Amino acid sequence: MNPRVSVVMPAYQAAWSVGAAVESVLWQTYRDLEVVVVDDGSTDATAEIVRAHEGPVRVVHQENAGVAAARNRGIAEAAGELIAFCDSDDLWFPAHLEALVEVYDRAGGGIATANSYWLFPGGIHPARTRFRGRFPTADEQRRAILEQNFVSTMALFPRRLPEEIGPFPVDRRRAEDWDFWIRAIYAGHRVAFVGDGVNDAPALTAADLGMAIGTGSDVAVEAGQVVLMSGNPELAEVALGLATATFRVIRENLFWAFAYNTAAIPLAALGFLDPMIAAAAMALSSVSVVGNSLRLRRYRAAT
């Protein structure tokens, strides 16, 4: 039985990175896949490293013809109905493919893409992403794709798409994927964007109030100013309501504290207030503040 997704990996002189790239695909939470590594005429140990991996991995050899030709060869060799690229110097987060397939199915087809981080020797940072800015809506994508390539090479698309719009252009040594996405969008295909927490981290960083899900990715939790410990996003409304109620109680407590001191201190200073009564009133004031605050324990969101 053929897998649903074929992950195509162009590789040239990639012995230094291809092992990690293949492993990142094999550790995906989505399991209905195969990995097709196209060895584009490498003279190093690229092919040997790939063959050392167990699982649904195979190597296809060709004379060196460039990354576009390697992508086309991988698609031609693929058995799955869907294609995703993972270049030999890329790494996938474990839920990357699962998120792409979910978005693809929810959108009813087209192209599913996600943001990605630049990987530096010091690691990744939530603000250092490949795509920055607001992701364009379906109506904006024809214009937006001419201004910036917002579709990642690690996108997911149907294997039949190159038959419709043509293959990756082998005469281009760079931006061959941008050319492909432009033709796809102008042929009427639309791109859906994954919002899986990892890809939302830049938006959380830039937002006036970034709210992350506690069960999401570590980078998203780190980037968010507010973290919902539950995985239920509907509780965001409860959190905002509770915050509003808390500020209201703080204002009430401050009002009565200032009112008490404004009235009682002058009376005590002029001798009109017995010290024992003043001490009892001070204790009563503290109790009233605590009691007013404890009302928040009974807070229930409006339904």
CSV table of C-alpha atoms in Angstrom, one decimal:
chain,number,residue,atom,x,y,z
A,1,MET,CA,0.0,0.0,0.0
A,2,ASN,CA,1.4,3.4,-1.0
A,3,PRO,CA,2.0,6.0,1.6
A,4,ARG,CA,-0.1,9.2,1.5
A,5,VAL,CA,2.9,11.6,1.7
A,6,SER,CA,6.2,11.3,-0.1
A,7,VAL,CA,8.9,13.5,1.5
A,8,VAL,CA,11.4,14.5,-1.3
A,9,MET,CA,14.9,15.4,-0.2
A,10,PRO,CA,17.3,16.8,-2.8
A,11,ALA,CA,20.9,16.3,-1.6
A,12,TYR,CA,24.2,17.3,-3.0
A,13,GLN,CA,27.5,16.9,-1.1
A,14,ALA,CA,25.3,16.7,2.0
A,15,ALA,CA,27.2,14.2,4.2
A,16,TRP,CA,27.5,16.8,6.9
A,17,SER,CA,23.7,17.3,7.3
A,18,VAL,CA,21.7,14.7,5.5
A,19,GLY,CA,21.6,12.3,8.4
A,20,ALA,CA,20.0,14.8,10.7
A,21,ALA,CA,17.5,15.8,8.0
A,22,VAL,CA,16.4,12.2,7.4
A,23,GLU,CA,16.1,11.6,11.1
A,24,SER,CA,13.9,14.7,11.5
A,25,VAL,CA,11.5,13.2,8.9
A,26,LEU,CA,11.5,9.7,10.5
A,27,TRP,CA,10.7,11.1,13.9
A,28,GLN,CA,7.5,12.8,12.6
A,29,THR,CA,4.3,12.1,14.5
A,30,TYR,CA,2.6,11.6,11.2
A,31,ARG,CA,3.6,8.1,10.1
A,32,ASP,CA,2.0,7.5,6.6
A,33,LEU,CA,5.0,8.6,4.7
A,34,GLU,CA,8.1,7.7,2.7
A,35,VAL,CA,11.4,9.5,2.2
A,36,VAL,CA,12.8,9.8,-1.3
A,37,VAL,CA,16.4,11.2,-1.2
A,38,VAL,CA,17.6,12.3,-4.6
A,39,ASP,CA,21.4,12.1,-4.6
A,40,ASP,CA,22.3,14.8,-7.2
A,41,GLY,CA,25.7,13.4,-8.2
A,42,SER,CA,27.4,13.7,-4.8
A,43,THR,CA,30.9,12.4,-4.5
A,44,ASP,CA,30.9,12.3,-0.7
A,45,ALA,CA,29.2,9.9,1.7
A,46,THR,CA,25.7,11.3,1.2
A,47,ALA,CA,24.2,8.1,-0.2
A,48,GLU,CA,25.9,5.8,2.3
A,49,ILE,CA,24.6,7.9,5.3
A,50,VAL,CA,21.0,7.8,3.9
A,51,ARG,CA,21.2,4.0,3.4
A,52,ALA,CA,22.3,3.5,7.0
A,53,HIS,CA,18.8,4.6,8.1
A,54,GLU,CA,16.1,2.0,8.7
A,55,GLY,CA,12.5,2.7,7.8
A,56,PRO,CA,10.7,3.9,4.6
A,57,VAL,CA,13.8,5.6,3.1
A,58,ARG,CA,15.2,5.1,-0.4
A,59,VAL,CA,17.9,6.8,-2.4
A,60,VAL,CA,17.6,7.8,-6.1
A,61,HIS,CA,20.8,8.6,-8.0
A,62,GLN,CA,21.3,11.1,-10.9
A,63,GLU,CA,24.1,13.0,-12.5
A,64,ASN,CA,24.5,16.4,-11.0
A,65,ALA,CA,21.8,18.6,-12.5
A,66,GLY,CA,20.8,21.1,-9.8
A,67,VAL,CA,18.2,21.3,-7.1
A,68,ALA,CA,15.3,21.9,-9.5
A,69,ALA,CA,16.0,18.8,-11.5
A,70,ALA,CA,16.4,16.9,-8.2
A,71,ARG,CA,13.0,18.1,-7.0
A,72,ASN,CA,11.4,17.0,-10.3
A,73,ARG,CA,13.1,13.6,-10.1
A,74,GLY,CA,12.0,13.0,-6.6
A,75,ILE,CA,8.4,13.9,-7.5
A,76,ALA,CA,8.6,11.5,-10.4
A,77,GLU,CA,9.8,8.7,-8.1
A,78,ALA,CA,7.3,9.4,-5.4
A,79,ALA,CA,4.6,6.9,-4.5
A,80,GLY,CA,2.4,9.2,-2.3
A,81,GLU,CA,-0.5,11.4,-3.4
A,82,LEU,CA,1.0,14.4,-1.6
A,83,ILE,CA,4.5,15.8,-1.8
A,84,ALA,CA,6.5,17.6,0.9
A,85,PHE,CA,10.1,18.8,0.6
A,86,CYS,CA,12.7,18.6,3.3
A,87,ASP,CA,16.1,19.8,1.9
A,88,SER,CA,19.2,18.0,3.1
A,89,ASP,CA,20.2,20.9,5.3
A,90,ASP,CA,16.7,21.4,6.9
A,91,LEU,CA,15.3,19.9,10.1
A,92,TRP,CA,11.6,19.4,10.9
A,93,PHE,CA,9.9,19.7,14.2
A,94,PRO,CA,8.2,16.4,15.1
A,95,ALA,CA,4.6,17.6,14.4
A,96,HIS,CA,5.5,19.5,11.2
A,97,LEU,CA,4.0,17.1,8.7
A,98,GLU,CA,1.0,16.3,10.9
A,99,ALA,CA,0.2,20.0,11.0
A,100,LEU,CA,0.6,20.4,7.3
A,101,VAL,CA,-1.7,17.4,6.5
A,102,GLU,CA,-4.3,18.7,8.9
A,103,VAL,CA,-4.3,22.1,7.3
A,104,TYR,CA,-4.3,20.7,3.8
A,105,ASP,CA,-7.4,18.5,4.6
A,106,ARG,CA,-9.2,21.3,6.4
A,107,ALA,CA,-8.7,23.6,3.4
A,108,GLY,CA,-9.9,20.9,1.0
A,109,GLY,CA,-6.6,20.8,-1.0
A,110,GLY,CA,-4.4,23.5,-2.5
A,111,ILE,CA,-1.0,24.1,-0.8
A,112,ALA,CA,-0.3,23.9,2.9
A,113,THR,CA,2.8,25.8,4.2
A,114,ALA,CA,4.4,26.8,7.5
A,115,ASN,CA,6.9,29.3,8.8
A,116,SER,CA,10.4,28.2,9.7
A,117,TYR,CA,13.3,29.4,11.8
A,118,TRP,CA,16.8,30.2,10.7
A,119,LEU,CA,19.1,27.7,12.4
A,120,PHE,CA,22.3,29.4,13.6
A,121,PRO,CA,25.2,27.9,15.6
A,122,GLY,CA,23.6,29.3,18.8
A,123,GLY,CA,20.3,27.7,18.0
A,124,ILE,CA,17.0,29.3,17.0
A,125,HIS,CA,15.2,32.4,18.3
A,126,PRO,CA,11.4,33.1,18.0
A,127,ALA,CA,12.0,36.4,16.2
A,128,ARG,CA,14.4,35.0,13.5
A,129,THR,CA,12.0,33.4,11.1
A,130,ARG,CA,12.0,32.9,7.3
A,131,PHE,CA,8.7,34.7,6.7
A,132,ARG,CA,7.9,37.9,8.6
A,133,GLY,CA,4.7,39.8,8.7
A,134,ARG,CA,1.0,38.9,8.4
A,135,PHE,CA,0.3,35.9,6.2
A,136,PRO,CA,-1.7,37.0,3.1
A,137,THR,CA,-5.4,36.0,2.8
A,138,ALA,CA,-6.5,34.1,-0.2
A,139,ASP,CA,-7.6,37.3,-2.0
A,140,GLU,CA,-4.2,38.9,-1.4
A,141,GLN,CA,-2.0,36.0,-2.5
A,142,ARG,CA,-1.7,36.8,-6.2
A,143,ARG,CA,-0.2,40.2,-5.4
A,144,ALA,CA,1.7,39.1,-2.3
A,145,ILE,CA,3.6,36.2,-4.0
A,146,LEU,CA,5.1,38.7,-6.5
A,147,GLU,CA,6.4,40.8,-3.6
A,148,GLN,CA,7.7,38.0,-1.3
A,149,ASN,CA,8.0,34.3,-1.4
A,150,PHE,CA,5.7,33.4,1.6
A,151,VAL,CA,5.5,29.7,0.7
A,152,SER,CA,8.2,27.6,2.4
A,153,THR,CA,10.0,24.9,0.4
A,154,MET,CA,8.8,22.6,3.2
A,155,ALA,CA,5.2,23.0,2.0
A,156,LEU,CA,2.7,20.2,1.2
A,157,PHE,CA,1.0,19.9,-2.2
A,158,PRO,CA,-0.6,17.3,-4.4
A,159,ARG,CA,1.7,15.2,-6.6
A,160,ARG,CA,-0.4,16.0,-9.7
A,161,LEU,CA,0.3,19.8,-9.3
A,162,PRO,CA,3.5,19.8,-11.5
A,163,GLU,CA,1.5,18.0,-14.2
A,164,GLU,CA,-0.9,20.9,-14.2
A,165,ILE,CA,1.5,23.9,-14.0
A,166,GLY,CA,4.8,22.4,-15.2
A,167,PRO,CA,7.8,21.2,-13.2
A,168,PHE,CA,10.4,23.1,-11.3
A,169,PRO,CA,12.4,25.2,-13.8
A,170,VAL,CA,15.8,23.4,-14.3
A,171,ASP,CA,17.3,26.5,-15.9
A,172,ARG,CA,17.0,28.4,-12.6
A,173,ARG,CA,19.8,27.9,-10.1
A,174,ARG,CA,18.1,29.9,-7.4
A,175,ALA,CA,14.5,30.7,-6.4
A,176,GLU,CA,13.2,27.7,-8.5
A,177,ASP,CA,10.6,27.2,-5.7
A,178,TRP,CA,9.4,30.8,-5.9
A,179,ASP,CA,8.8,30.4,-9.7
A,180,PHE,CA,6.8,27.2,-9.0
A,181,TRP,CA,4.6,28.8,-6.3
A,182,ILE,CA,3.9,31.8,-8.5
A,183,ARG,CA,2.6,29.6,-11.3
A,184,ALA,CA,0.6,27.5,-8.8
A,185,ILE,CA,-1.1,30.6,-7.3
A,186,TYR,CA,-1.8,32.2,-10.7
A,187,ALA,CA,-3.3,28.8,-11.8
A,188,GLY,CA,-5.9,29.3,-9.0
A,189,HIS,CA,-4.4,27.3,-6.2
A,190,ARG,CA,-4.5,28.9,-2.7
A,191,VAL,CA,-2.1,28.5,0.2
A,192,ALA,CA,-3.2,27.7,3.7
A,193,PHE,CA,-0.8,28.5,6.6
A,194,VAL,CA,-0.2,26.3,9.6
A,195,GLY,CA,-0.7,28.0,13.0
A,196,ASP,CA,0.7,25.3,15.3
A,197,GLY,CA,2.3,27.4,18.0
A,198,VAL,CA,5.8,27.2,16.5
A,199,ASN,CA,4.8,29.3,13.6
A,200,ASP,CA,2.9,31.7,15.8
A,201,ALA,CA,5.9,32.6,18.0
A,202,PRO,CA,6.9,35.6,15.9
A,203,ALA,CA,3.3,37.0,16.0
A,204,LEU,CA,3.3,36.4,19.8
A,205,THR,CA,6.5,38.4,20.1
A,206,ALA,CA,5.2,41.3,18.0
A,207,ALA,CA,1.7,41.4,19.5
A,208,ASP,CA,0.6,43.9,22.2
A,209,LEU,CA,-0.6,40.9,24.1
A,210,GLY,CA,0.6,37.5,23.0
A,211,MET,CA,-1.4,34.6,24.5
A,212,ALA,CA,0.1,31.1,24.1
A,213,ILE,CA,-1.3,27.6,24.9
A,214,GLY,CA,0.6,25.9,27.7
A,215,THR,CA,0.4,22.6,25.8
A,216,GLY,CA,2.0,24.1,22.7
A,217,SER,CA,5.6,24.4,21.7
A,218,ASP,CA,8.3,25.6,24.0
A,219,VAL,CA,9.2,28.6,21.7
A,220,ALA,CA,5.6,29.7,21.6
A,221,VAL,CA,5.2,29.5,25.4
A,222,GLU,CA,8.4,31.5,25.8
A,223,ALA,CA,7.3,34.1,23.3
A,224,GLY,CA,3.8,34.6,24.8
A,225,GLN,CA,3.1,37.2,27.6
A,226,VAL,CA,0.1,35.2,28.8
A,227,VAL,CA,0.1,31.4,28.9
A,228,LEU,CA,-3.1,29.3,29.1
A,229,MET,CA,-2.1,26.3,31.1
A,230,SER,CA,-5.0,24.3,29.6
A,231,GLY,CA,-5.0,23.3,25.9
A,232,ASN,CA,-8.5,24.8,25.4
A,233,PRO,CA,-8.3,28.2,23.6
A,234,GLU,CA,-11.9,29.0,24.6
A,235,LEU,CA,-10.5,29.6,28.1
A,236,ALA,CA,-8.9,32.8,26.7
A,237,GLU,CA,-12.2,34.5,27.3
A,238,VAL,CA,-12.3,33.3,30.8
A,239,ALA,CA,-8.8,34.5,31.5
A,240,LEU,CA,-9.6,38.0,30.1
A,241,GLY,CA,-12.8,38.1,32.2
A,242,LEU,CA,-10.9,37.1,35.3
A,243,ALA,CA,-8.2,39.7,34.7
A,244,THR,CA,-10.9,42.4,34.3
A,245,ALA,CA,-12.6,41.2,37.6
A,246,THR,CA,-9.2,41.3,39.4
A,247,PHE,CA,-8.5,44.8,38.3
A,248,ARG,CA,-12.0,45.8,39.5
A,249,VAL,CA,-11.3,44.3,42.9
A,250,ILE,CA,-7.9,46.0,43.2
A,251,ARG,CA,-9.6,49.4,42.5
A,252,GLU,CA,-12.2,48.7,45.1
A,253,ASN,CA,-9.6,47.8,47.7
A,254,LEU,CA,-7.5,50.9,47.0
A,255,PHE,CA,-10.6,53.1,47.1
A,256,TRP,CA,-11.7,51.9,50.6
A,257,ALA,CA,-8.2,51.8,51.9
A,258,PHE,CA,-7.6,55.5,50.9
A,259,ALA,CA,-11.1,56.5,52.1
A,260,TYR,CA,-10.5,54.9,55.5
A,261,ASN,CA,-7.1,56.5,56.0
A,262,THR,CA,-8.2,59.9,54.7
A,263,ALA,CA,-11.0,59.9,57.3
A,264,ALA,CA,-9.4,58.1,60.3
A,265,ILE,CA,-5.9,59.6,60.4
A,266,PRO,CA,-7.0,63.2,60.9
A,267,LEU,CA,-9.5,62.1,63.6
A,268,ALA,CA,-6.8,60.1,65.4
A,269,ALA,CA,-4.3,62.9,65.2
A,270,LEU,CA,-6.8,65.4,66.7
A,271,GLY,CA,-7.6,63.0,69.6
A,272,PHE,CA,-11.2,62.4,68.5
A,273,LEU,CA,-10.6,58.7,67.9
A,274,ASP,CA,-9.8,56.3,70.7
A,275,PRO,CA,-6.5,54.3,69.9
A,276,MET,CA,-8.2,51.0,70.7
A,277,ILE,CA,-11.0,51.8,68.3
A,278,ALA,CA,-8.5,52.9,65.7
A,279,ALA,CA,-6.5,49.6,66.0
A,280,ALA,CA,-9.7,47.6,65.7
A,281,ALA,CA,-10.8,49.6,62.6
A,282,MET,CA,-7.3,49.0,61.1
A,283,ALA,CA,-7.7,45.3,61.6
A,284,LEU,CA,-11.2,45.4,60.2
A,285,SER,CA,-9.9,47.2,57.1
A,286,SER,CA,-7.4,44.5,56.4
A,287,VAL,CA,-10.0,41.8,56.9
A,288,SER,CA,-12.4,43.6,54.5
A,289,VAL,CA,-9.6,43.8,51.8
A,290,VAL,CA,-8.9,40.1,52.1
A,291,GLY,CA,-12.6,39.2,52.1
A,292,ASN,CA,-13.2,41.4,49.0
A,293,SER,CA,-10.3,39.7,47.2
A,294,LEU,CA,-11.5,36.2,48.1
A,295,ARG,CA,-14.7,36.9,46.1
A,296,LEU,CA,-12.5,36.1,43.0
A,297,ARG,CA,-12.4,32.5,44.0
A,298,ARG,CA,-16.1,32.3,43.1
A,299,TYR,CA,-15.6,33.9,39.7
A,300,ARG,CA,-17.5,32.2,36.9
A,301,ALA,CA,-17.3,33.3,33.3
A,302,ALA,CA,-20.6,34.6,31.8
A,303,THR,CA,-22.3,32.1,29.4
